[in-house]
Amino acid sequence: EIILTYSSNGIRFSISDISSPQGRLISCLYRERSSISLYDALHLPSPDAELLHFSNQTMVLVAETLLKFKKICEGYGVSHDCIQIFATEAMRIAKNRDQMLQTISRTSGLTVSILTAEEESLYGAVGARSCFDKMDGLFMDLGGGSLQLTYVNTTLGPGYETAAAKAAQSIPYGAARLTLALEEQTTAALQKELQEKFKEAYERIVETFDVLKSKIADGDGVSLYLSGGGLRGYGSMLMHMDPIQPYPIPVVGGYIVSGVRFSQWREMLEANNQAVKIFGLSKRRRKQFPAIALVVRSIIETIPKIKSAIFCSGGTREGVLFMKLPCSIRNSDPSVHNLITGQDQDPSTISIVSRLLETIMPSQCPSLFTLSFLKQVARCTWVSQGHLHNASYFLHTCTSGDFVSLPGITHEFSAALALTLSTRWGSRLRPTDVQIQRNLEEFVGLETAWMCQYVGTAARFLAELCPVFSIIPHVLVESLSCEATFSKSLGKKRKKSGIQLRVTMPGKDCDLPGRDFGQLQGMWKKVGKGLSLDWKVEMEMVLSGSDEVINETIN
């Protein structure tokens, strides 16, 4: 499928694969952006154009750009009927839009659909939702010409998309429009005007959804799901100013901050005024940042309590593609797919390993370590066993490249998986990677970092015991069981906190490749190494069919 969005700040082109079995991931095969600002073309002085009219030069440039994209599609073997082009605010308000459409059709043979404000809100909200298993919060998309606002709650059941679209509000104050307005109005006057419009839109949405009204009344706060170039730019600034530096993950999608941090617009505005280059912010976005800060200020001064701000990589393009998927696939958890290795692996075997890893987890552990997370660990435990640098490879793979842009991946998920898989492969890291590891540990927090080492060691334990992936089912299911509890009475003096792990092993007659008990026990001694958290693992192994304890290791 080809999706081309034709927005106020630029023209974005992508080729995506939504075929089974990985369609839920909406994998992008090709992506390009043309920096033609249609909003500027309608408003800035030009020798051959009036206000709110595209000049002949702009129309020809846009048509030729679309023709170029069409040729790229042909190179990828994409049929004409799989190409879709959508236009938003700039085309909605252009007085000679019909002439623009004719020029495009004549030059490229392509047809452009102009989205209504409601349709734009729907696709934007669904695009943001495509990044997550579930979603419950206010969705906002700040483009160049407008700000879209609605409420998305997947727990409302079938039709939640329609409910979100019907409630959607469009405020004609995008980043480009506000930037131009700041040249003519005082900041205070524009802020007052913007906040009044935002407050009206917000109150209409609150009145539409009783569940949202209850959340606000109870004082728990609401989550914000933020999309569009303007708000993602604000997220990039927050990452630039994050307490952890250098920030270890390069993309803004999946970045989550508290309501308190999101509210620090003054500090972000001050940082924008510095001459230093900021990753993720172009010169154009830096110029628009004062306008973006006005929007953020309106948000925080209108909404009583913001629980968290979640930055989304998905937008209109992803929303269009997501709506093409069957309902059963749309409602599935994207993180259950094979996100990293891309290798075909027996699902039943992965399920066995992940369930076994689940038994090694104590009931008291961070909520991050879900079955979906453990499945990703299971998928990577036996891959590339001939490589010496897997610890470094997975540390980088999980925090950069395609992986961090996939649906279902928050920065916390990425960081924890990177630390876990690095431990699975022995944490053999070069000095430059050790700094990345330390930043990731600081990002997830001490307890989660410790648990990452614990889970990674569990994966290493299973791979050591059973080095061959194909023999896992009958060996692990028939003869291995684990029981883990969190305890505060470990160690020789019984005053240490940590995990008490009991593993029942195959009997002596079982011909397992990895029955080196000393090595199997010794690896648990390293859990917590390098962390300033005095937790321990106390582990014992028992032979099945007897009460014989092989040995007891107190870490």
Coordinates of C-alpha atoms in Angstrom, one line a residue:
E1 CA 0.0 0.0 0.0
I2 CA 1.2 3.5 -0.8
I3 CA 0.1 6.4 1.4
L4 CA 0.9 10.0 0.5
T5 CA -0.2 12.7 2.9
Y6 CA -0.2 16.2 1.6
S7 CA -0.1 18.4 4.7
S8 CA 0.5 22.1 5.5
N9 CA 4.2 21.6 6.5
G10 CA 5.2 19.1 3.8
I11 CA 4.4 16.1 1.6
R12 CA 5.1 12.7 3.1
F13 CA 5.4 9.6 1.0
S14 CA 5.6 6.0 2.2
I15 CA 5.4 2.4 0.9
S16 CA 4.1 0.0 3.6
D17 CA 3.4 -3.7 3.9
I18 CA 0.2 -4.7 5.7
S19 CA 0.0 -8.3 4.4
S20 CA -0.2 -11.2 6.8
P21 CA 1.3 -12.4 9.1
Q22 CA 3.0 -9.2 10.2
G23 CA 0.4 -6.8 9.0
R24 CA -0.3 -5.4 12.5
L25 CA 3.3 -3.9 12.5
I26 CA 2.5 -1.8 9.4
S27 CA 6.1 -2.2 8.2
C28 CA 7.4 0.7 6.2
L29 CA 9.5 -0.3 3.2
Y30 CA 10.2 3.2 1.9
R31 CA 9.8 6.7 3.3
E32 CA 10.5 10.2 1.9
R33 CA 9.5 13.7 2.7
S34 CA 9.3 16.7 0.4
S35 CA 9.6 20.0 2.3
I36 CA 7.1 21.9 0.2
S37 CA 5.1 23.9 2.7
L38 CA 1.6 24.3 1.3
Y39 CA 0.6 26.6 4.2
D40 CA 3.4 29.0 3.4
A41 CA 2.5 28.8 -0.3
L42 CA -1.0 30.0 0.6
H43 CA 0.1 32.8 2.9
L44 CA 3.5 34.2 2.0
P45 CA 3.8 36.8 -0.7
S46 CA 4.4 35.5 -4.2
P47 CA 4.6 37.3 -7.6
D48 CA 2.0 35.1 -9.2
A49 CA -0.4 34.2 -6.3
E50 CA -3.0 35.9 -4.2
L51 CA -3.7 35.2 -0.5
L52 CA -5.1 31.6 -0.1
H53 CA -4.3 30.8 -3.7
F54 CA -1.5 28.4 -4.9
S55 CA 0.8 29.9 -7.4
N56 CA 1.4 28.2 -10.8
Q57 CA 4.9 27.5 -9.7
T58 CA 3.7 25.7 -6.5
M59 CA 1.1 23.7 -8.4
V60 CA 3.7 22.5 -11.0
L61 CA 6.2 21.7 -8.3
V62 CA 3.7 19.6 -6.3
A63 CA 2.5 17.8 -9.4
E64 CA 6.1 16.9 -10.5
T65 CA 6.8 15.7 -6.9
L66 CA 3.9 13.4 -7.0
L67 CA 5.0 12.1 -10.5
K68 CA 8.4 11.3 -9.0
F69 CA 6.7 9.4 -6.2
K70 CA 4.6 7.5 -8.7
K71 CA 7.7 6.3 -10.5
I72 CA 9.2 5.1 -7.3
C73 CA 6.0 3.1 -6.8
E74 CA 6.4 1.5 -10.2
G75 CA 9.9 0.6 -9.3
Y76 CA 8.6 -1.2 -6.2
G77 CA 6.0 -3.0 -8.3
V78 CA 3.1 -1.3 -6.7
S79 CA -0.1 -1.2 -8.7
H80 CA -1.9 2.1 -9.4
D81 CA -5.0 1.1 -7.4
C82 CA -2.9 0.7 -4.2
I83 CA -1.8 4.4 -4.2
Q84 CA -3.8 6.7 -2.0
I85 CA -3.2 10.5 -1.6
F86 CA -4.7 12.5 1.2
A87 CA -4.6 16.3 1.6
T88 CA -5.4 18.2 4.9
E89 CA -5.9 21.7 6.1
A90 CA -4.0 23.7 3.4
M91 CA -6.0 22.1 0.6
R92 CA -9.2 22.5 2.6
I93 CA -8.8 26.3 2.7
A94 CA -7.2 26.9 -0.7
K95 CA -9.5 28.9 -3.0
N96 CA -8.0 27.3 -6.1
R97 CA -7.7 23.8 -4.9
D98 CA -9.7 22.5 -7.9
Q99 CA -7.0 23.9 -10.2
M100 CA -4.3 22.2 -8.1
L101 CA -6.2 18.8 -8.3
Q102 CA -6.4 19.2 -12.1
T103 CA -2.7 20.0 -12.4
I104 CA -1.8 16.9 -10.4
S105 CA -4.1 14.7 -12.4
R106 CA -2.9 16.0 -15.7
T107 CA 0.8 15.6 -14.8
S108 CA 0.8 12.3 -12.9
G109 CA -2.5 10.7 -13.5
L110 CA -3.1 10.6 -9.7
T111 CA -6.2 11.5 -7.7
V112 CA -6.1 13.4 -4.4
S113 CA -8.7 13.0 -1.7
I114 CA -9.2 16.0 0.6
L115 CA -9.9 14.9 4.1
T116 CA -12.5 16.7 6.2
A117 CA -11.4 17.9 9.6
E118 CA -13.4 15.0 11.2
E119 CA -11.7 12.4 8.9
E120 CA -8.3 13.9 9.6
S121 CA -8.9 13.5 13.3
L122 CA -10.2 10.0 12.9
Y123 CA -7.1 8.8 10.9
G124 CA -4.7 10.7 13.1
A125 CA -6.2 9.2 16.3
V126 CA -6.3 5.7 14.9
G127 CA -2.7 6.1 13.6
A128 CA -1.7 6.9 17.2
R129 CA -3.7 4.0 18.5
S130 CA -2.0 1.7 16.0
C131 CA 1.2 2.2 18.1
F132 CA -0.3 0.5 21.2
D133 CA -2.2 -2.5 22.4
K134 CA -4.7 -0.4 24.2
M135 CA -5.3 3.4 24.4
D136 CA -7.2 5.6 26.8
G137 CA -6.6 9.3 26.7
L138 CA -6.9 12.6 24.9
F139 CA -5.4 12.5 21.4
M140 CA -3.9 15.7 19.9
D141 CA -2.3 16.2 16.5
L142 CA -0.6 19.5 15.9
G143 CA 0.1 20.0 12.2
G144 CA 1.0 23.1 10.3
G145 CA -2.5 24.5 9.8
S146 CA -4.6 23.0 12.6
L147 CA -4.8 21.3 15.9
Q148 CA -6.9 18.1 16.0
L149 CA -8.3 17.0 19.4
T150 CA -10.5 14.0 20.4
Y151 CA -10.8 11.2 23.0
V152 CA -9.8 7.6 22.2
N153 CA -10.7 4.8 24.5
T154 CA -10.3 1.2 23.1
T155 CA -12.1 -0.2 26.2
L156 CA -15.4 1.3 24.9
G157 CA -15.5 -1.7 22.6
P158 CA -16.6 -1.9 18.9
G159 CA -17.1 1.5 17.4
Y160 CA -14.6 3.4 19.6
E161 CA -13.1 4.8 16.4
T162 CA -16.5 6.2 15.2
A163 CA -17.1 7.7 18.7
A164 CA -13.7 9.4 18.5
A165 CA -14.3 10.7 15.0
K166 CA -17.8 12.1 15.9
A167 CA -16.4 13.9 19.0
A168 CA -13.3 15.3 17.2
Q169 CA -12.6 19.0 17.3
S170 CA -10.5 20.9 14.8
I171 CA -8.9 24.2 15.9
P172 CA -7.5 26.3 13.1
Y173 CA -4.2 27.0 14.9
G174 CA -1.4 24.9 13.6
A175 CA 2.3 25.5 14.1
A176 CA 2.8 27.3 10.8
R177 CA -0.3 29.4 11.2
L178 CA 0.5 30.4 14.8
T179 CA 4.1 31.3 13.7
L180 CA 2.8 33.7 11.1
A181 CA 0.2 35.1 13.6
L182 CA 3.0 35.8 16.1
E183 CA 4.5 38.3 13.6
E184 CA 1.3 40.3 13.6
Q185 CA -0.1 39.9 17.2
T186 CA 1.3 40.1 20.6
T187 CA 2.0 36.8 22.3
A188 CA -0.4 37.6 25.1
A189 CA -3.3 38.3 22.7
L190 CA -2.7 35.2 20.6
Q191 CA -2.3 33.1 23.7
K192 CA -5.7 34.3 25.0
E193 CA -7.4 33.6 21.7
L194 CA -5.8 30.2 21.3
Q195 CA -6.7 29.1 24.9
E196 CA -10.3 30.2 24.5
K197 CA -10.6 28.0 21.4
F198 CA -8.9 25.1 23.0
K199 CA -11.0 25.3 26.2
E200 CA -14.2 25.3 24.1
A201 CA -13.1 22.2 22.1
Y202 CA -11.9 20.4 25.3
E203 CA -15.1 21.0 27.2
R204 CA -17.2 19.7 24.2
I205 CA -15.2 16.5 24.2
V206 CA -15.5 16.1 28.0
E207 CA -19.3 16.5 27.8
T208 CA -19.4 13.8 25.1
F209 CA -17.7 11.0 27.2
D210 CA -19.0 10.2 30.7
V211 CA -15.9 8.0 31.4
L212 CA -13.6 11.0 30.6
K213 CA -15.7 13.2 32.8
S214 CA -15.3 10.7 35.7
K215 CA -11.6 10.5 35.3
I216 CA -11.3 14.3 35.6
A217 CA -13.7 14.4 38.5
D218 CA -11.8 11.6 40.4
G219 CA -8.6 13.6 40.1
D220 CA -6.5 10.7 38.6
G221 CA -5.6 12.8 35.6
V222 CA -5.8 12.0 31.9
S223 CA -3.1 10.7 29.6
L224 CA -2.2 12.7 26.4
Y225 CA -1.4 10.9 23.2
L226 CA 0.5 13.4 21.1
S227 CA 1.2 13.3 17.3
G228 CA 1.9 15.6 14.4
G229 CA 5.2 17.4 13.7
G230 CA 4.6 20.2 16.1
L231 CA 4.0 18.1 19.2
R232 CA 6.6 15.5 18.2
G233 CA 9.0 18.5 18.0
Y234 CA 8.1 19.3 21.6
G235 CA 8.9 15.7 22.5
S236 CA 12.3 16.0 20.8
M237 CA 13.0 19.1 23.0
L238 CA 12.0 17.2 26.1
M239 CA 14.4 14.4 25.1
H240 CA 17.1 16.9 24.6
M241 CA 16.5 18.2 28.1
D242 CA 16.0 14.8 29.7
P243 CA 18.0 14.3 32.9
I244 CA 19.6 11.2 31.3
Q245 CA 22.2 12.4 28.8
P246 CA 23.1 11.4 26.2
Y247 CA 19.5 10.1 26.0
P248 CA 19.9 6.5 24.8
I249 CA 17.0 6.1 22.4
P250 CA 16.9 8.2 19.2
V251 CA 13.2 8.4 18.2
V252 CA 10.5 10.4 19.9
G253 CA 7.7 7.8 19.2
G254 CA 7.2 5.8 22.5
Y255 CA 8.7 8.5 24.7
I256 CA 6.6 9.0 27.8
V257 CA 6.9 11.9 30.3
S258 CA 5.0 12.8 33.4
G259 CA 2.5 15.6 33.4
V260 CA 4.9 17.7 35.5
R261 CA 7.7 17.3 32.9
F262 CA 5.4 18.0 30.0
S263 CA 4.4 21.2 31.7
Q264 CA 7.9 22.7 31.6
W265 CA 7.3 24.7 28.5
R266 CA 9.2 27.7 29.7
E267 CA 12.4 25.7 30.1
M268 CA 11.9 24.1 26.7
L269 CA 11.4 27.6 25.1
E270 CA 14.6 28.8 26.8
A271 CA 16.5 25.8 25.4
N272 CA 15.2 26.5 21.9
N273 CA 16.7 30.0 22.2
Q274 CA 20.2 28.5 22.6
A275 CA 22.4 28.2 19.5
V276 CA 23.2 24.5 20.1
K277 CA 22.0 22.0 17.5
I278 CA 19.1 19.8 18.8
F279 CA 18.6 16.3 17.5
G280 CA 15.2 15.8 15.9
L281 CA 14.5 19.5 15.4
S282 CA 14.9 21.1 12.0
K283 CA 15.6 24.8 11.5
R284 CA 11.9 25.2 10.4
R285 CA 10.7 23.4 13.6
R286 CA 13.0 25.5 15.8
K287 CA 11.5 28.6 14.2
Q288 CA 8.0 27.3 14.9
F289 CA 8.8 26.3 18.5
P290 CA 7.5 29.5 20.2
A291 CA 4.1 28.7 18.5
I292 CA 4.3 25.1 19.7
A293 CA 5.0 26.3 23.2
L294 CA 1.8 28.4 23.0
V295 CA -0.2 25.3 22.2
V296 CA 1.4 23.3 25.1
R297 CA 0.7 26.2 27.5
S298 CA -2.9 26.2 26.4
I299 CA -3.1 22.5 27.0
I300 CA -1.7 22.6 30.5
E301 CA -3.7 25.6 31.6
T302 CA -7.0 24.0 30.4
I303 CA -6.7 20.4 31.5
P304 CA -6.9 20.1 35.3
K305 CA -4.5 17.2 35.7
I306 CA -2.2 15.6 33.1
K307 CA -1.2 12.1 34.2
S308 CA 1.3 11.5 31.4
A309 CA 2.2 12.6 27.9
I310 CA 2.9 9.8 25.4
F311 CA 4.5 10.7 22.1
C312 CA 3.3 8.7 19.1
S313 CA 5.1 7.8 15.9
G314 CA 1.8 7.0 14.1
G315 CA -0.2 9.6 12.3
T316 CA -2.6 10.0 9.4
R317 CA -0.8 7.6 7.1
E318 CA -0.7 4.8 9.8
G319 CA -4.3 5.5 10.6
V320 CA -5.4 4.9 7.0
L321 CA -3.4 1.7 6.8
F322 CA -4.6 0.5 10.2
M323 CA -8.3 0.9 9.2
K324 CA -7.6 -1.5 6.3
L325 CA -6.7 -4.3 8.6
P326 CA -9.4 -6.8 9.8
C327 CA -10.8 -5.9 13.2
S328 CA -9.3 -9.0 14.8
I329 CA -5.8 -7.9 13.7
R330 CA -6.4 -4.2 14.7
N331 CA -7.3 -5.3 18.2
S332 CA -4.3 -7.6 18.6
D333 CA -1.2 -6.7 20.7
P334 CA 1.6 -5.7 18.3
S335 CA 4.3 -6.7 20.7
V336 CA 3.4 -10.4 20.3
H337 CA 4.9 -10.4 16.8
N338 CA 8.5 -11.3 16.1
L339 CA 9.8 -7.8 16.3
I340 CA 13.6 -8.3 16.3
T341 CA 14.9 -11.4 14.6
G342 CA 12.5 -11.7 11.6
Q343 CA 13.2 -15.4 11.7
D344 CA 10.5 -18.1 11.4
Q345 CA 10.3 -19.8 14.8
D346 CA 7.9 -22.5 16.0
P347 CA 5.2 -20.5 17.9
S348 CA 4.5 -23.4 20.2
T349 CA 8.1 -23.6 21.2
I350 CA 8.3 -19.9 21.8
S351 CA 5.2 -20.2 24.0
I352 CA 6.8 -23.0 26.0
V353 CA 9.9 -21.0 26.7
S354 CA 8.0 -17.8 27.5
R355 CA 5.7 -19.7 29.9
L356 CA 8.8 -21.2 31.6
L357 CA 10.4 -17.8 31.9
E358 CA 7.1 -16.7 33.5
T359 CA 7.5 -19.3 36.2
I360 CA 11.0 -17.9 37.0
M361 CA 9.4 -14.5 37.7
P362 CA 8.3 -13.8 41.3
S363 CA 4.8 -12.4 41.7
Q364 CA 6.2 -9.1 42.9
C365 CA 8.0 -7.7 39.9
P366 CA 7.7 -4.6 37.7
S367 CA 4.6 -4.6 35.4
L368 CA 6.8 -4.2 32.4
F369 CA 7.7 -7.9 32.4
T370 CA 4.6 -9.2 30.7
L371 CA 4.2 -12.4 28.8
S372 CA 4.6 -10.3 25.6
F373 CA 8.0 -9.0 26.8
L374 CA 9.1 -12.6 27.8
K375 CA 8.1 -13.8 24.3
Q376 CA 10.5 -11.3 22.8
V377 CA 13.2 -12.6 25.1
A378 CA 12.4 -16.2 24.1
R379 CA 12.7 -15.4 20.4
C380 CA 16.2 -13.9 20.8
T381 CA 17.6 -16.5 23.2
W382 CA 18.7 -19.0 20.6
V383 CA 19.5 -16.8 17.6
S384 CA 23.0 -16.2 16.1
Q385 CA 24.7 -18.4 18.7
G386 CA 27.8 -18.5 16.6
H387 CA 28.4 -14.7 17.0
L388 CA 30.8 -13.4 19.7
H389 CA 29.3 -9.9 20.0
N390 CA 25.6 -10.6 20.5
A391 CA 25.5 -8.6 23.8
S392 CA 26.5 -5.5 21.9
Y393 CA 24.4 -6.3 18.9
F394 CA 21.2 -6.6 20.9
L395 CA 22.0 -3.6 23.1
H396 CA 22.0 -1.5 19.9
T397 CA 19.3 -3.3 17.9
C398 CA 16.7 -2.9 20.7
T399 CA 17.4 0.9 21.1
S400 CA 17.8 2.0 17.5
G401 CA 16.9 1.3 13.9
D402 CA 13.6 -0.2 12.8
F403 CA 12.9 -1.8 16.2
V404 CA 12.2 1.3 18.2
S405 CA 9.8 2.6 15.5
L406 CA 7.6 -0.5 15.6
P407 CA 4.1 -0.4 17.1
G408 CA 3.9 -1.5 20.7
I409 CA 7.4 -0.3 21.6
T410 CA 7.8 2.3 24.3
H411 CA 11.2 3.6 25.3
E412 CA 11.0 1.7 28.6
F413 CA 10.2 -1.6 26.7
S414 CA 13.2 -1.0 24.3
A415 CA 15.6 -0.2 27.1
A416 CA 14.5 -3.1 29.3
L417 CA 14.7 -5.6 26.4
A418 CA 18.2 -4.3 25.4
L419 CA 19.5 -4.8 29.0
T420 CA 17.8 -8.2 29.3
L421 CA 19.3 -9.6 26.0
S422 CA 22.7 -8.1 26.7
T423 CA 22.7 -10.1 29.9
R424 CA 21.5 -13.2 28.1
W425 CA 24.7 -13.0 26.0
G426 CA 27.0 -12.5 29.0
S427 CA 27.1 -8.6 29.0
R428 CA 30.4 -8.7 27.1
L429 CA 30.5 -5.0 26.1
R430 CA 33.2 -2.7 24.8
P431 CA 33.8 0.5 26.8
T432 CA 31.6 2.7 24.6
D433 CA 28.7 0.3 25.0
V434 CA 29.1 0.2 28.8
Q435 CA 28.1 3.9 28.9
I436 CA 25.0 3.1 26.8
Q437 CA 24.2 0.3 29.2
R438 CA 24.6 2.6 32.2
N439 CA 22.3 5.2 30.7
L440 CA 19.7 2.6 30.0
E441 CA 19.9 1.3 33.6
E442 CA 19.4 4.8 34.9
F443 CA 16.5 5.3 32.5
V444 CA 14.6 2.2 33.6
G445 CA 15.5 2.5 37.3
L446 CA 17.5 0.3 39.7
E447 CA 14.8 -2.3 40.4
T448 CA 13.8 -2.8 36.8
A449 CA 17.5 -2.9 35.7
W450 CA 18.1 -5.6 38.3
M451 CA 15.1 -7.6 37.0
C452 CA 16.5 -7.2 33.5
Q453 CA 19.7 -8.9 34.6
Y454 CA 17.6 -11.6 36.4
V455 CA 15.5 -12.4 33.3
G456 CA 18.5 -12.3 31.0
T457 CA 20.3 -14.8 33.3
A458 CA 17.2 -17.0 33.2
A459 CA 17.3 -17.0 29.4
R460 CA 21.0 -17.8 29.5
F461 CA 20.3 -20.6 32.0
L462 CA 17.8 -22.2 29.6
A463 CA 20.1 -21.8 26.6
E464 CA 23.0 -23.4 28.5
L465 CA 20.8 -26.3 29.7
C466 CA 19.3 -26.8 26.2
P467 CA 21.6 -25.3 23.5
V468 CA 19.5 -26.6 20.6
F469 CA 16.3 -24.8 19.8
S470 CA 14.6 -27.8 18.1
I471 CA 14.9 -30.1 21.2
I472 CA 13.3 -27.6 23.6
P473 CA 9.7 -28.9 23.7
H474 CA 10.2 -32.4 25.0
V475 CA 13.1 -31.6 27.2
L476 CA 11.8 -28.5 29.0
V477 CA 8.2 -29.4 29.3
E478 CA 8.8 -32.9 30.5
S479 CA 11.6 -32.4 33.0
L480 CA 12.0 -28.8 34.1
S481 CA 10.0 -26.7 36.6
C482 CA 10.8 -23.5 38.4
E483 CA 9.4 -21.7 41.4
A484 CA 10.4 -18.1 42.4
T485 CA 9.5 -16.0 45.4
F486 CA 10.6 -12.6 46.5
S487 CA 12.1 -12.7 50.0
K488 CA 13.6 -10.3 52.6
S489 CA 15.4 -13.1 54.5
L490 CA 18.2 -14.3 52.2
G491 CA 21.9 -14.6 52.6
K492 CA 24.0 -16.2 55.4
K493 CA 22.5 -13.9 58.0
R494 CA 19.0 -14.0 56.4
K495 CA 18.8 -10.2 56.2
K496 CA 19.1 -9.7 52.4
S497 CA 16.3 -9.1 50.0
G498 CA 16.0 -10.7 46.6
I499 CA 14.6 -13.8 44.8
Q500 CA 14.6 -17.3 46.1
L501 CA 14.6 -19.6 43.1
R502 CA 14.1 -23.4 43.1
V503 CA 14.7 -25.3 39.9
T504 CA 13.7 -28.9 39.5
M505 CA 16.1 -30.5 36.9
P506 CA 16.0 -33.6 34.8
G507 CA 17.2 -36.7 36.6
K508 CA 20.7 -38.2 36.1
D509 CA 19.5 -40.5 33.3
C510 CA 18.4 -37.6 31.2
D511 CA 20.9 -36.9 28.4
L512 CA 20.9 -33.1 28.4
P513 CA 23.8 -31.3 26.6
G514 CA 24.1 -28.6 29.3
R515 CA 24.2 -30.4 32.6
D516 CA 27.2 -28.6 34.0
F517 CA 25.7 -27.8 37.3
G518 CA 28.6 -25.6 38.5
Q519 CA 28.3 -23.4 35.4
L520 CA 24.5 -23.4 35.6
Q521 CA 24.6 -22.2 39.2
G522 CA 27.5 -19.8 38.8
M523 CA 25.8 -17.5 36.3
W524 CA 23.3 -16.4 39.0
K525 CA 26.0 -14.9 41.1
K526 CA 26.4 -12.1 38.6
V527 CA 22.8 -10.9 38.9
G528 CA 23.0 -7.3 40.1
K529 CA 26.6 -6.7 39.1
G530 CA 27.4 -3.1 38.6
L531 CA 24.1 -1.9 40.3
S532 CA 23.9 -0.1 43.6
L533 CA 21.0 -2.3 44.7
D534 CA 21.8 -4.9 47.3
W535 CA 19.4 -7.6 46.1
K536 CA 20.5 -11.3 45.8
V537 CA 19.5 -14.5 44.2
E538 CA 19.4 -17.6 46.3
M539 CA 19.1 -20.6 44.1
E540 CA 18.9 -24.4 44.5
M541 CA 18.6 -27.1 42.0
V542 CA 16.8 -30.4 42.7
L543 CA 16.9 -33.6 40.6
S544 CA 13.5 -34.7 39.5
G545 CA 12.3 -37.9 41.1
S546 CA 14.4 -37.3 44.2
D547 CA 14.9 -34.8 47.0
E548 CA 18.6 -34.5 46.2
V549 CA 19.7 -30.9 46.2
I550 CA 22.7 -30.6 43.8
N551 CA 24.1 -27.5 45.5
E552 CA 22.9 -24.3 47.0
T553 CA 24.3 -21.0 45.8
I554 CA 23.8 -18.0 48.0
N555 CA 24.7 -14.8 46.1

